[in-house]
């Protein structure tokens, strides 16, 4: 067999995405397994190892084909030892992910936060197009973030760098966030936050809106809000304006401090595309230092669900190149 492969792993609350990836960043094959969160998620490393072995068997290959594994985990990661400080959805606390996975697979493992590896993926093969200074925001059930400066992920002093979702966006009377604070960006720009804003609008006014139907049947989603806004629904457009305002203000403040080349918007909510991007760009320009606004491009992520596994593979490759003798 010619070129060796990298393994990218992206651990989510319900599924774990995995892929074999070439050294140049092309996906050879990708698959997912269910996340086993029983017993505080302690079986997760073993199920990842088992799945890699099964997939290699399908190709009639051995572990020798693989160089290293790069993993994205939800929550702050300790850079020193690749342990996950806390991952609420998985039941992990100070979980020695790197150590256990290296033991289970006999391969070098590198671990980083899932939003960071999505940002790296977009930088390497996606919307970042090789930009070395970029901000990546994932708008999903929550709001994740990854900041890359001079080609390096910003981890900060204890692994919590890039927590864009927890910048305070509503300084007074903000809604409570799962992190324990009030008024985080996540409370107004995540899919959950958008639904909450829409419900508040529906309660506080009597104007007609197609969103009332979904609220009555308790099926209201962020997608419904954006679809209605696109169709010209006034109330839905008010909600989108609020989201764009908070997101634009937060991202411009961040950009004023970092002067990035690209801001990549990813996650499920980004599928709204122009319905969100157009008002977002308008708000951003209002609040950004003019020179910062001129030099930045705000784009939608292009890798979708593959950003994490591709970013994981990049990390694994970097680890092996930078530390050829694996300790």
PDB file of C-alpha atoms in Angstrom:
ATOM      1  CA  UNK A   1       0.000   0.000   0.000  1.00  0.00           C
ATOM      2  CA  UNK A   2       1.329   3.469  -0.899  1.00  0.00           C
ATOM      3  CA  UNK A   3       0.590   6.552   1.136  1.00  0.00           C
ATOM      4  CA  UNK A   4      -0.290   6.149   4.805  1.00  0.00           C
ATOM      5  CA  UNK A   5      -3.499   7.528   6.301  1.00  0.00           C
ATOM      6  CA  UNK A   6      -4.561   9.789   9.159  1.00  0.00           C
ATOM      7  CA  UNK A   7      -7.640   9.180  11.293  1.00  0.00           C
ATOM      8  CA  UNK A   8     -10.022  12.042  12.101  1.00  0.00           C
ATOM      9  CA  UNK A   9     -12.529  11.585  14.929  1.00  0.00           C
ATOM     10  CA  UNK A  10     -15.263  14.067  15.910  1.00  0.00           C
ATOM     11  CA  UNK A  11     -17.075  13.135  19.130  1.00  0.00           C
ATOM     12  CA  UNK A  12     -20.632  14.429  19.453  1.00  0.00           C
ATOM     13  CA  UNK A  13     -23.351  13.811  22.043  1.00  0.00           C
ATOM     14  CA  UNK A  14     -25.263  11.349  19.855  1.00  0.00           C
ATOM     15  CA  UNK A  15     -22.820  10.208  17.148  1.00  0.00           C
ATOM     16  CA  UNK A  16     -19.066   9.972  16.644  1.00  0.00           C
ATOM     17  CA  UNK A  17     -17.948  10.857  13.128  1.00  0.00           C
ATOM     18  CA  UNK A  18     -14.820   9.093  11.906  1.00  0.00           C
ATOM     19  CA  UNK A  19     -12.735   9.112   8.727  1.00  0.00           C
ATOM     20  CA  UNK A  20      -9.564   7.821   7.127  1.00  0.00           C
ATOM     21  CA  UNK A  21      -7.910  10.812   5.491  1.00  0.00           C
ATOM     22  CA  UNK A  22      -4.894  11.107   3.196  1.00  0.00           C
ATOM     23  CA  UNK A  23      -1.865  13.201   4.188  1.00  0.00           C
ATOM     24  CA  UNK A  24      -3.045  15.842   1.720  1.00  0.00           C
ATOM     25  CA  UNK A  25      -6.447  16.115   3.424  1.00  0.00           C
ATOM     26  CA  UNK A  26      -8.712  14.062   1.167  1.00  0.00           C
ATOM     27  CA  UNK A  27     -11.302  11.796   2.768  1.00  0.00           C
ATOM     28  CA  UNK A  28     -10.715   8.159   1.810  1.00  0.00           C
ATOM     29  CA  UNK A  29     -13.774   6.943   3.664  1.00  0.00           C
ATOM     30  CA  UNK A  30     -15.947   8.262   6.461  1.00  0.00           C
ATOM     31  CA  UNK A  31     -18.494   6.662   8.768  1.00  0.00           C
ATOM     32  CA  UNK A  32     -20.226   7.208  12.100  1.00  0.00           C
ATOM     33  CA  UNK A  33     -20.929   5.208  15.224  1.00  0.00           C
ATOM     34  CA  UNK A  34     -23.353   5.882  18.083  1.00  0.00           C
ATOM     35  CA  UNK A  35     -21.935   7.645  21.130  1.00  0.00           C
ATOM     36  CA  UNK A  36     -22.115   5.272  24.087  1.00  0.00           C
ATOM     37  CA  UNK A  37     -22.704   7.598  27.047  1.00  0.00           C
ATOM     38  CA  UNK A  38     -23.424   4.804  29.532  1.00  0.00           C
ATOM     39  CA  UNK A  39     -21.211   4.674  32.661  1.00  0.00           C
ATOM     40  CA  UNK A  40     -20.258   8.355  32.253  1.00  0.00           C
ATOM     41  CA  UNK A  41     -18.954   7.764  28.715  1.00  0.00           C
ATOM     42  CA  UNK A  42     -16.090   5.532  29.784  1.00  0.00           C
ATOM     43  CA  UNK A  43     -16.623   3.067  26.887  1.00  0.00           C
ATOM     44  CA  UNK A  44     -16.174   5.733  24.192  1.00  0.00           C
ATOM     45  CA  UNK A  45     -12.405   5.218  23.582  1.00  0.00           C
ATOM     46  CA  UNK A  46     -12.826   1.431  23.301  1.00  0.00           C
ATOM     47  CA  UNK A  47     -15.709   1.782  20.828  1.00  0.00           C
ATOM     48  CA  UNK A  48     -13.596   4.195  18.698  1.00  0.00           C
ATOM     49  CA  UNK A  49     -10.661   1.741  18.704  1.00  0.00           C
ATOM     50  CA  UNK A  50     -12.914  -1.210  17.809  1.00  0.00           C
ATOM     51  CA  UNK A  51     -14.544   0.721  14.959  1.00  0.00           C
ATOM     52  CA  UNK A  52     -11.145   1.686  13.476  1.00  0.00           C
ATOM     53  CA  UNK A  53     -10.044  -1.962  13.531  1.00  0.00           C
ATOM     54  CA  UNK A  54     -13.271  -3.141  11.888  1.00  0.00           C
ATOM     55  CA  UNK A  55     -12.941  -0.515   9.157  1.00  0.00           C
ATOM     56  CA  UNK A  56      -9.294  -1.501   8.481  1.00  0.00           C
ATOM     57  CA  UNK A  57     -10.448  -5.144   8.112  1.00  0.00           C
ATOM     58  CA  UNK A  58     -12.854  -4.077   5.359  1.00  0.00           C
ATOM     59  CA  UNK A  59      -9.836  -2.723   3.459  1.00  0.00           C
ATOM     60  CA  UNK A  60      -7.750  -5.813   4.357  1.00  0.00           C
ATOM     61  CA  UNK A  61      -5.238  -3.518   6.043  1.00  0.00           C
ATOM     62  CA  UNK A  62      -3.435  -3.446   9.376  1.00  0.00           C
ATOM     63  CA  UNK A  63      -2.702  -0.622  11.831  1.00  0.00           C
ATOM     64  CA  UNK A  64       0.581  -0.047   9.952  1.00  0.00           C
ATOM     65  CA  UNK A  65      -1.508   1.831   7.399  1.00  0.00           C
ATOM     66  CA  UNK A  66      -2.298   4.553   9.960  1.00  0.00           C
ATOM     67  CA  UNK A  67      -0.026   7.385  11.119  1.00  0.00           C
ATOM     68  CA  UNK A  68      -1.946   8.989  13.994  1.00  0.00           C
ATOM     69  CA  UNK A  69      -5.403   9.900  15.280  1.00  0.00           C
ATOM     70  CA  UNK A  70      -6.725  13.455  15.736  1.00  0.00           C
ATOM     71  CA  UNK A  71      -9.810  13.830  17.932  1.00  0.00           C
ATOM     72  CA  UNK A  72     -12.268  16.653  18.544  1.00  0.00           C
ATOM     73  CA  UNK A  73     -14.066  16.514  21.893  1.00  0.00           C
ATOM     74  CA  UNK A  74     -16.868  18.702  23.239  1.00  0.00           C
ATOM     75  CA  UNK A  75     -15.507  20.854  26.070  1.00  0.00           C
ATOM     76  CA  UNK A  76     -12.200  22.391  27.188  1.00  0.00           C
ATOM     77  CA  UNK A  77      -9.169  20.170  26.550  1.00  0.00           C
ATOM     78  CA  UNK A  78      -5.950  20.170  28.573  1.00  0.00           C
ATOM     79  CA  UNK A  79      -3.184  20.754  26.025  1.00  0.00           C
ATOM     80  CA  UNK A  80      -0.517  19.088  28.171  1.00  0.00           C
ATOM     81  CA  UNK A  81      -2.037  15.621  28.350  1.00  0.00           C
ATOM     82  CA  UNK A  82      -5.035  15.641  25.970  1.00  0.00           C
ATOM     83  CA  UNK A  83      -7.536  15.125  28.770  1.00  0.00           C
ATOM     84  CA  UNK A  84     -11.048  16.577  28.569  1.00  0.00           C
ATOM     85  CA  UNK A  85     -11.738  18.814  31.577  1.00  0.00           C
ATOM     86  CA  UNK A  86     -15.496  18.463  31.382  1.00  0.00           C
ATOM     87  CA  UNK A  87     -17.946  17.309  28.694  1.00  0.00           C
ATOM     88  CA  UNK A  88     -21.427  17.597  30.167  1.00  0.00           C
ATOM     89  CA  UNK A  89     -23.241  15.720  27.371  1.00  0.00           C
ATOM     90  CA  UNK A  90     -20.885  12.735  27.651  1.00  0.00           C
ATOM     91  CA  UNK A  91     -20.573  12.563  31.433  1.00  0.00           C
ATOM     92  CA  UNK A  92     -16.809  13.181  31.302  1.00  0.00           C
ATOM     93  CA  UNK A  93     -14.858  14.942  34.011  1.00  0.00           C
ATOM     94  CA  UNK A  94     -11.052  15.193  33.750  1.00  0.00           C
ATOM     95  CA  UNK A  95     -11.308  12.282  31.325  1.00  0.00           C
ATOM     96  CA  UNK A  96      -7.887  11.041  30.140  1.00  0.00           C
ATOM     97  CA  UNK A  97      -9.009  10.683  26.522  1.00  0.00           C
ATOM     98  CA  UNK A  98      -5.577  10.827  24.855  1.00  0.00           C
ATOM     99  CA  UNK A  99      -3.942   8.357  27.248  1.00  0.00           C
ATOM    100  CA  UNK A 100      -6.797   5.844  27.082  1.00  0.00           C
ATOM    101  CA  UNK A 101      -7.202   6.048  23.292  1.00  0.00           C
ATOM    102  CA  UNK A 102      -3.437   5.628  22.764  1.00  0.00           C
ATOM    103  CA  UNK A 103      -3.578   2.538  24.958  1.00  0.00           C
ATOM    104  CA  UNK A 104      -6.610   1.163  23.092  1.00  0.00           C
ATOM    105  CA  UNK A 105      -5.248   1.785  19.580  1.00  0.00           C
ATOM    106  CA  UNK A 106      -1.428   1.682  20.041  1.00  0.00           C
ATOM    107  CA  UNK A 107      -1.336   4.811  17.860  1.00  0.00           C
ATOM    108  CA  UNK A 108      -0.314   8.411  18.629  1.00  0.00           C
ATOM    109  CA  UNK A 109      -3.361  10.517  19.530  1.00  0.00           C
ATOM    110  CA  UNK A 110      -3.875  14.275  19.679  1.00  0.00           C
ATOM    111  CA  UNK A 111      -7.014  15.837  21.198  1.00  0.00           C
ATOM    112  CA  UNK A 112      -8.525  19.318  20.865  1.00  0.00           C
ATOM    113  CA  UNK A 113     -11.894  20.990  21.348  1.00  0.00           C
ATOM    114  CA  UNK A 114     -14.468  20.104  18.658  1.00  0.00           C
ATOM    115  CA  UNK A 115     -15.066  23.725  17.564  1.00  0.00           C
ATOM    116  CA  UNK A 116     -11.291  24.247  17.280  1.00  0.00           C
ATOM    117  CA  UNK A 117     -10.870  21.254  15.001  1.00  0.00           C
ATOM    118  CA  UNK A 118     -13.808  22.375  12.844  1.00  0.00           C
ATOM    119  CA  UNK A 119     -12.015  25.732  12.468  1.00  0.00           C
ATOM    120  CA  UNK A 120      -8.792  23.938  11.504  1.00  0.00           C
ATOM    121  CA  UNK A 121     -10.691  21.819   8.971  1.00  0.00           C
ATOM    122  CA  UNK A 122     -12.152  24.932   7.340  1.00  0.00           C
ATOM    123  CA  UNK A 123      -8.685  26.548   7.306  1.00  0.00           C
ATOM    124  CA  UNK A 124      -7.069  23.515   5.666  1.00  0.00           C
ATOM    125  CA  UNK A 125      -9.618  22.365   3.094  1.00  0.00           C
ATOM    126  CA  UNK A 126     -12.707  24.560   3.412  1.00  0.00           C
ATOM    127  CA  UNK A 127     -13.965  28.140   3.395  1.00  0.00           C
ATOM    128  CA  UNK A 128     -10.773  29.431   5.047  1.00  0.00           C
ATOM    129  CA  UNK A 129      -8.824  28.655   1.856  1.00  0.00           C
ATOM    130  CA  UNK A 130      -5.541  28.600   3.721  1.00  0.00           C
ATOM    131  CA  UNK A 131      -6.118  31.880   5.614  1.00  0.00           C
ATOM    132  CA  UNK A 132      -3.792  31.865   8.610  1.00  0.00           C
ATOM    133  CA  UNK A 133      -5.910  34.321  10.627  1.00  0.00           C
ATOM    134  CA  UNK A 134      -9.504  33.300  10.930  1.00  0.00           C
ATOM    135  CA  UNK A 135     -12.450  33.090  13.271  1.00  0.00           C
ATOM    136  CA  UNK A 136     -14.788  30.134  12.940  1.00  0.00           C
ATOM    137  CA  UNK A 137     -18.216  30.159  14.591  1.00  0.00           C
ATOM    138  CA  UNK A 138     -20.482  27.137  14.622  1.00  0.00           C
ATOM    139  CA  UNK A 139     -24.141  27.948  15.167  1.00  0.00           C
ATOM    140  CA  UNK A 140     -25.870  24.725  16.192  1.00  0.00           C
ATOM    141  CA  UNK A 141     -27.726  23.652  19.314  1.00  0.00           C
ATOM    142  CA  UNK A 142     -25.105  25.802  21.054  1.00  0.00           C
ATOM    143  CA  UNK A 143     -22.543  28.268  19.681  1.00  0.00           C
ATOM    144  CA  UNK A 144     -18.974  27.002  19.338  1.00  0.00           C
ATOM    145  CA  UNK A 145     -15.929  28.904  18.233  1.00  0.00           C
ATOM    146  CA  UNK A 146     -12.381  28.429  17.067  1.00  0.00           C
ATOM    147  CA  UNK A 147      -9.836  31.229  16.648  1.00  0.00           C
ATOM    148  CA  UNK A 148      -6.743  30.734  14.527  1.00  0.00           C
ATOM    149  CA  UNK A 149      -3.913  33.285  14.674  1.00  0.00           C
ATOM    150  CA  UNK A 150      -0.835  32.868  12.444  1.00  0.00           C
ATOM    151  CA  UNK A 151      -1.995  29.327  11.634  1.00  0.00           C
ATOM    152  CA  UNK A 152      -2.217  28.290  15.290  1.00  0.00           C
ATOM    153  CA  UNK A 153      -5.339  27.618  17.341  1.00  0.00           C
ATOM    154  CA  UNK A 154      -5.760  29.981  20.296  1.00  0.00           C
ATOM    155  CA  UNK A 155      -6.090  27.756  23.372  1.00  0.00           C
ATOM    156  CA  UNK A 156      -5.455  30.385  26.043  1.00  0.00           C
ATOM    157  CA  UNK A 157      -4.050  29.724  29.476  1.00  0.00           C
ATOM    158  CA  UNK A 158      -6.272  26.766  30.425  1.00  0.00           C
ATOM    159  CA  UNK A 159      -7.836  25.519  27.211  1.00  0.00           C
ATOM    160  CA  UNK A 160     -10.902  27.780  27.156  1.00  0.00           C
ATOM    161  CA  UNK A 161      -9.729  30.105  24.364  1.00  0.00           C
ATOM    162  CA  UNK A 162     -12.194  30.619  21.510  1.00  0.00           C
ATOM    163  CA  UNK A 163     -15.351  30.335  23.631  1.00  0.00           C
ATOM    164  CA  UNK A 164     -17.158  32.763  21.329  1.00  0.00           C
ATOM    165  CA  UNK A 165     -20.555  31.397  22.350  1.00  0.00           C
ATOM    166  CA  UNK A 166     -20.034  32.694  25.864  1.00  0.00           C
ATOM    167  CA  UNK A 167     -19.194  36.293  25.042  1.00  0.00           C
ATOM    168  CA  UNK A 168     -21.872  38.366  26.781  1.00  0.00           C
ATOM    169  CA  UNK A 169     -24.183  39.701  24.077  1.00  0.00           C
ATOM    170  CA  UNK A 170     -27.128  40.815  26.200  1.00  0.00           C
ATOM    171  CA  UNK A 171     -25.559  42.677  29.139  1.00  0.00           C
ATOM    172  CA  UNK A 172     -28.854  43.422  30.919  1.00  0.00           C
ATOM    173  CA  UNK A 173     -31.736  41.009  31.572  1.00  0.00           C
ATOM    174  CA  UNK A 174     -30.161  38.312  29.416  1.00  0.00           C
ATOM    175  CA  UNK A 175     -31.495  34.754  29.334  1.00  0.00           C
ATOM    176  CA  UNK A 176     -29.682  32.101  31.412  1.00  0.00           C
ATOM    177  CA  UNK A 177     -27.100  30.019  29.560  1.00  0.00           C
ATOM    178  CA  UNK A 178     -26.147  26.399  30.325  1.00  0.00           C
ATOM    179  CA  UNK A 179     -22.694  27.673  31.367  1.00  0.00           C
ATOM    180  CA  UNK A 180     -24.212  29.457  34.356  1.00  0.00           C
ATOM    181  CA  UNK A 181     -23.944  33.019  33.004  1.00  0.00           C
ATOM    182  CA  UNK A 182     -26.673  35.277  31.643  1.00  0.00           C
ATOM    183  CA  UNK A 183     -26.998  36.765  28.156  1.00  0.00           C
ATOM    184  CA  UNK A 184     -24.309  34.721  26.368  1.00  0.00           C
ATOM    185  CA  UNK A 185     -24.204  34.875  22.554  1.00  0.00           C
ATOM    186  CA  UNK A 186     -25.349  31.236  22.652  1.00  0.00           C
ATOM    187  CA  UNK A 187     -28.692  32.345  24.161  1.00  0.00           C
ATOM    188  CA  UNK A 188     -29.496  34.458  21.076  1.00  0.00           C
ATOM    189  CA  UNK A 189     -27.586  32.970  18.128  1.00  0.00           C
ATOM    190  CA  UNK A 190     -27.925  29.197  18.609  1.00  0.00           C
ATOM    191  CA  UNK A 191     -30.823  27.255  17.093  1.00  0.00           C
ATOM    192  CA  UNK A 192     -32.300  26.984  20.599  1.00  0.00           C
ATOM    193  CA  UNK A 193     -31.844  30.718  21.201  1.00  0.00           C
ATOM    194  CA  UNK A 194     -33.495  31.647  17.905  1.00  0.00           C
ATOM    195  CA  UNK A 195     -36.575  29.560  18.784  1.00  0.00           C
ATOM    196  CA  UNK A 196     -36.718  31.241  22.213  1.00  0.00           C
ATOM    197  CA  UNK A 197     -36.564  34.727  20.627  1.00  0.00           C
ATOM    198  CA  UNK A 198     -39.315  33.780  18.162  1.00  0.00           C
ATOM    199  CA  UNK A 199     -41.562  32.519  20.971  1.00  0.00           C
ATOM    200  CA  UNK A 200     -41.018  35.772  22.897  1.00  0.00           C
ATOM    201  CA  UNK A 201     -42.023  37.782  19.817  1.00  0.00           C
ATOM    202  CA  UNK A 202     -45.131  35.640  19.308  1.00  0.00           C
ATOM    203  CA  UNK A 203     -46.198  36.112  22.926  1.00  0.00           C
ATOM    204  CA  UNK A 204     -45.568  39.866  23.037  1.00  0.00           C
ATOM    205  CA  UNK A 205     -47.528  40.738  19.881  1.00  0.00           C
ATOM    206  CA  UNK A 206     -50.751  39.757  18.150  1.00  0.00           C
ATOM    207  CA  UNK A 207     -49.603  40.308  14.582  1.00  0.00           C
ATOM    208  CA  UNK A 208     -50.173  37.508  12.140  1.00  0.00           C
ATOM    209  CA  UNK A 209     -47.217  35.233  11.400  1.00  0.00           C
ATOM    210  CA  UNK A 210     -46.963  31.751   9.913  1.00  0.00           C
ATOM    211  CA  UNK A 211     -44.789  30.868  12.931  1.00  0.00           C
ATOM    212  CA  UNK A 212     -47.885  30.788  15.169  1.00  0.00           C
ATOM    213  CA  UNK A 213     -48.929  27.513  13.559  1.00  0.00           C
ATOM    214  CA  UNK A 214     -45.631  25.832  14.559  1.00  0.00           C
ATOM    215  CA  UNK A 215     -45.770  27.285  18.060  1.00  0.00           C
ATOM    216  CA  UNK A 216     -49.260  25.872  18.620  1.00  0.00           C
ATOM    217  CA  UNK A 217     -48.088  22.426  17.472  1.00  0.00           C
ATOM    218  CA  UNK A 218     -44.828  22.827  19.433  1.00  0.00           C
ATOM    219  CA  UNK A 219     -42.693  22.117  16.372  1.00  0.00           C
ATOM    220  CA  UNK A 220     -41.137  25.579  15.946  1.00  0.00           C
ATOM    221  CA  UNK A 221     -37.510  25.372  14.736  1.00  0.00           C
ATOM    222  CA  UNK A 222     -34.809  27.857  13.728  1.00  0.00           C
ATOM    223  CA  UNK A 223     -35.243  26.678  10.132  1.00  0.00           C
ATOM    224  CA  UNK A 224     -38.939  27.671  10.247  1.00  0.00           C
ATOM    225  CA  UNK A 225     -37.897  31.158  11.404  1.00  0.00           C
ATOM    226  CA  UNK A 226     -35.426  31.644   8.527  1.00  0.00           C
ATOM    227  CA  UNK A 227     -37.788  30.149   5.931  1.00  0.00           C
ATOM    228  CA  UNK A 228     -40.574  32.488   7.086  1.00  0.00           C
ATOM    229  CA  UNK A 229     -38.203  35.491   7.013  1.00  0.00           C
ATOM    230  CA  UNK A 230     -37.239  34.623   3.445  1.00  0.00           C
ATOM    231  CA  UNK A 231     -40.933  34.603   2.512  1.00  0.00           C
ATOM    232  CA  UNK A 232     -41.298  38.111   3.962  1.00  0.00           C
ATOM    233  CA  UNK A 233     -42.893  37.259   7.322  1.00  0.00           C
ATOM    234  CA  UNK A 234     -42.480  40.505   9.325  1.00  0.00           C
ATOM    235  CA  UNK A 235     -42.253  38.906  12.759  1.00  0.00           C
ATOM    236  CA  UNK A 236     -39.730  36.286  11.583  1.00  0.00           C
ATOM    237  CA  UNK A 237     -37.629  39.053  10.026  1.00  0.00           C
ATOM    238  CA  UNK A 238     -37.600  40.884  13.360  1.00  0.00           C
ATOM    239  CA  UNK A 239     -36.167  37.772  14.988  1.00  0.00           C
ATOM    240  CA  UNK A 240     -33.503  37.398  12.281  1.00  0.00           C
ATOM    241  CA  UNK A 241     -32.585  41.079  12.745  1.00  0.00           C
ATOM    242  CA  UNK A 242     -32.055  40.484  16.475  1.00  0.00           C
ATOM    243  CA  UNK A 243     -29.848  37.459  15.793  1.00  0.00           C
ATOM    244  CA  UNK A 244     -27.821  39.357  13.165  1.00  0.00           C
ATOM    245  CA  UNK A 245     -27.450  42.330  15.537  1.00  0.00           C
ATOM    246  CA  UNK A 246     -26.052  40.259  18.430  1.00  0.00           C
ATOM    247  CA  UNK A 247     -23.864  38.117  16.201  1.00  0.00           C
ATOM    248  CA  UNK A 248     -22.585  41.139  14.256  1.00  0.00           C
ATOM    249  CA  UNK A 249     -21.759  43.040  17.434  1.00  0.00           C
ATOM    250  CA  UNK A 250     -19.943  40.109  19.067  1.00  0.00           C
ATOM    251  CA  UNK A 251     -17.981  39.167  15.948  1.00  0.00           C
ATOM    252  CA  UNK A 252     -16.983  42.761  15.202  1.00  0.00           C
ATOM    253  CA  UNK A 253     -15.630  43.228  18.736  1.00  0.00           C
ATOM    254  CA  UNK A 254     -13.661  40.027  18.368  1.00  0.00           C
ATOM    255  CA  UNK A 255     -12.436  41.029  14.910  1.00  0.00           C
ATOM    256  CA  UNK A 256     -11.357  44.458  16.181  1.00  0.00           C
ATOM    257  CA  UNK A 257      -9.032  42.624  18.548  1.00  0.00           C
ATOM    258  CA  UNK A 258      -7.761  40.069  16.020  1.00  0.00           C
ATOM    259  CA  UNK A 259      -7.979  41.664  12.532  1.00  0.00           C
ATOM    260  CA  UNK A 260      -8.764  38.324  10.810  1.00  0.00           C
ATOM    261  CA  UNK A 261      -8.716  37.576   7.105  1.00  0.00           C
ATOM    262  CA  UNK A 262     -11.813  35.368   7.188  1.00  0.00           C
ATOM    263  CA  UNK A 263     -14.788  34.736   9.451  1.00  0.00           C
ATOM    264  CA  UNK A 264     -16.367  31.363   8.746  1.00  0.00           C
ATOM    265  CA  UNK A 265     -19.952  30.760   9.863  1.00  0.00           C
ATOM    266  CA  UNK A 266     -20.780  27.064  10.209  1.00  0.00           C
ATOM    267  CA  UNK A 267     -23.247  24.767  11.964  1.00  0.00           C
ATOM    268  CA  UNK A 268     -26.896  24.029  11.164  1.00  0.00           C
ATOM    269  CA  UNK A 269     -28.046  27.651  11.474  1.00  0.00           C
ATOM    270  CA  UNK A 270     -25.558  28.727   8.762  1.00  0.00           C
ATOM    271  CA  UNK A 271     -27.666  26.792   6.232  1.00  0.00           C
ATOM    272  CA  UNK A 272     -29.953  29.857   6.258  1.00  0.00           C
ATOM    273  CA  UNK A 273     -27.155  31.372   4.148  1.00  0.00           C
ATOM    274  CA  UNK A 274     -28.064  34.814   2.759  1.00  0.00           C
ATOM    275  CA  UNK A 275     -31.114  35.237   5.004  1.00  0.00           C
ATOM    276  CA  UNK A 276     -28.652  35.460   7.906  1.00  0.00           C
ATOM    277  CA  UNK A 277     -25.428  36.479   6.157  1.00  0.00           C
ATOM    278  CA  UNK A 278     -26.779  39.644   4.509  1.00  0.00           C
ATOM    279  CA  UNK A 279     -28.090  41.316   7.701  1.00  0.00           C
ATOM    280  CA  UNK A 280     -25.092  39.948   9.633  1.00  0.00           C
ATOM    281  CA  UNK A 281     -22.633  41.657   7.293  1.00  0.00           C
ATOM    282  CA  UNK A 282     -24.559  44.949   7.623  1.00  0.00           C
ATOM    283  CA  UNK A 283     -24.424  44.807  11.427  1.00  0.00           C
ATOM    284  CA  UNK A 284     -20.781  43.739  11.423  1.00  0.00           C
ATOM    285  CA  UNK A 285     -19.716  46.721   9.294  1.00  0.00           C
ATOM    286  CA  UNK A 286     -21.539  49.095  11.651  1.00  0.00           C
ATOM    287  CA  UNK A 287     -19.485  47.950  14.624  1.00  0.00           C
ATOM    288  CA  UNK A 288     -16.133  46.974  13.111  1.00  0.00           C
ATOM    289  CA  UNK A 289     -13.145  49.330  12.913  1.00  0.00           C
ATOM    290  CA  UNK A 290     -13.199  50.399   9.231  1.00  0.00           C
ATOM    291  CA  UNK A 291      -9.778  48.927   8.416  1.00  0.00           C
ATOM    292  CA  UNK A 292     -10.785  45.624  10.049  1.00  0.00           C
ATOM    293  CA  UNK A 293     -14.062  45.544   8.072  1.00  0.00           C
ATOM    294  CA  UNK A 294     -12.233  46.188   4.779  1.00  0.00           C
ATOM    295  CA  UNK A 295      -9.857  43.258   5.173  1.00  0.00           C
ATOM    296  CA  UNK A 296     -12.258  40.531   6.314  1.00  0.00           C
ATOM    297  CA  UNK A 297     -14.461  38.190   4.332  1.00  0.00           C
ATOM    298  CA  UNK A 298     -17.486  36.654   6.074  1.00  0.00           C
ATOM    299  CA  UNK A 299     -18.285  33.305   4.470  1.00  0.00           C
ATOM    300  CA  UNK A 300     -20.384  30.209   5.087  1.00  0.00           C
ATOM    301  CA  UNK A 301     -18.517  27.032   6.030  1.00  0.00           C
ATOM    302  CA  UNK A 302     -18.133  24.618   3.126  1.00  0.00           C
ATOM    303  CA  UNK A 303     -17.161  21.324   4.768  1.00  0.00           C
ATOM    304  CA  UNK A 304     -20.388  20.749   6.716  1.00  0.00           C
ATOM    305  CA  UNK A 305     -20.161  17.730   8.995  1.00  0.00           C
ATOM    306  CA  UNK A 306     -16.708  16.823   7.659  1.00  0.00           C
ATOM    307  CA  UNK A 307     -14.949  19.905   9.093  1.00  0.00           C
ATOM    308  CA  UNK A 308     -14.200  18.142  12.373  1.00  0.00           C
ATOM    309  CA  UNK A 309     -12.702  14.938  10.998  1.00  0.00           C
ATOM    310  CA  UNK A 310     -10.583  16.890   8.491  1.00  0.00           C
ATOM    311  CA  UNK A 311      -9.363  19.221  11.249  1.00  0.00           C
ATOM    312  CA  UNK A 312      -8.605  16.209  13.427  1.00  0.00           C
ATOM    313  CA  UNK A 313      -6.501  14.700  10.642  1.00  0.00           C
ATOM    314  CA  UNK A 314      -4.575  17.982  10.242  1.00  0.00           C
ATOM    315  CA  UNK A 315      -3.804  17.979  13.987  1.00  0.00           C
ATOM    316  CA  UNK A 316      -2.628  14.367  13.822  1.00  0.00           C
ATOM    317  CA  UNK A 317      -0.384  15.191  10.870  1.00  0.00           C
ATOM    318  CA  UNK A 318       1.064  18.273  12.620  1.00  0.00           C
ATOM    319  CA  UNK A 319       1.750  16.266  15.770  1.00  0.00           C
ATOM    320  CA  UNK A 320       3.708  13.660  13.828  1.00  0.00           C
ATOM    321  CA  UNK A 321       5.659  16.194  11.771  1.00  0.00           C
ATOM    322  CA  UNK A 322       6.494  18.425  14.729  1.00  0.00           C
ATOM    323  CA  UNK A 323       7.320  15.536  17.052  1.00  0.00           C
ATOM    324  CA  UNK A 324       8.723  12.796  14.840  1.00  0.00           C
ATOM    325  CA  UNK A 325       9.900  10.858  17.874  1.00  0.00           C
ATOM    326  CA  UNK A 326       6.655  10.142  19.607  1.00  0.00           C
ATOM    327  CA  UNK A 327       7.011  10.277  23.377  1.00  0.00           C
TER     328      UNK A 327
END
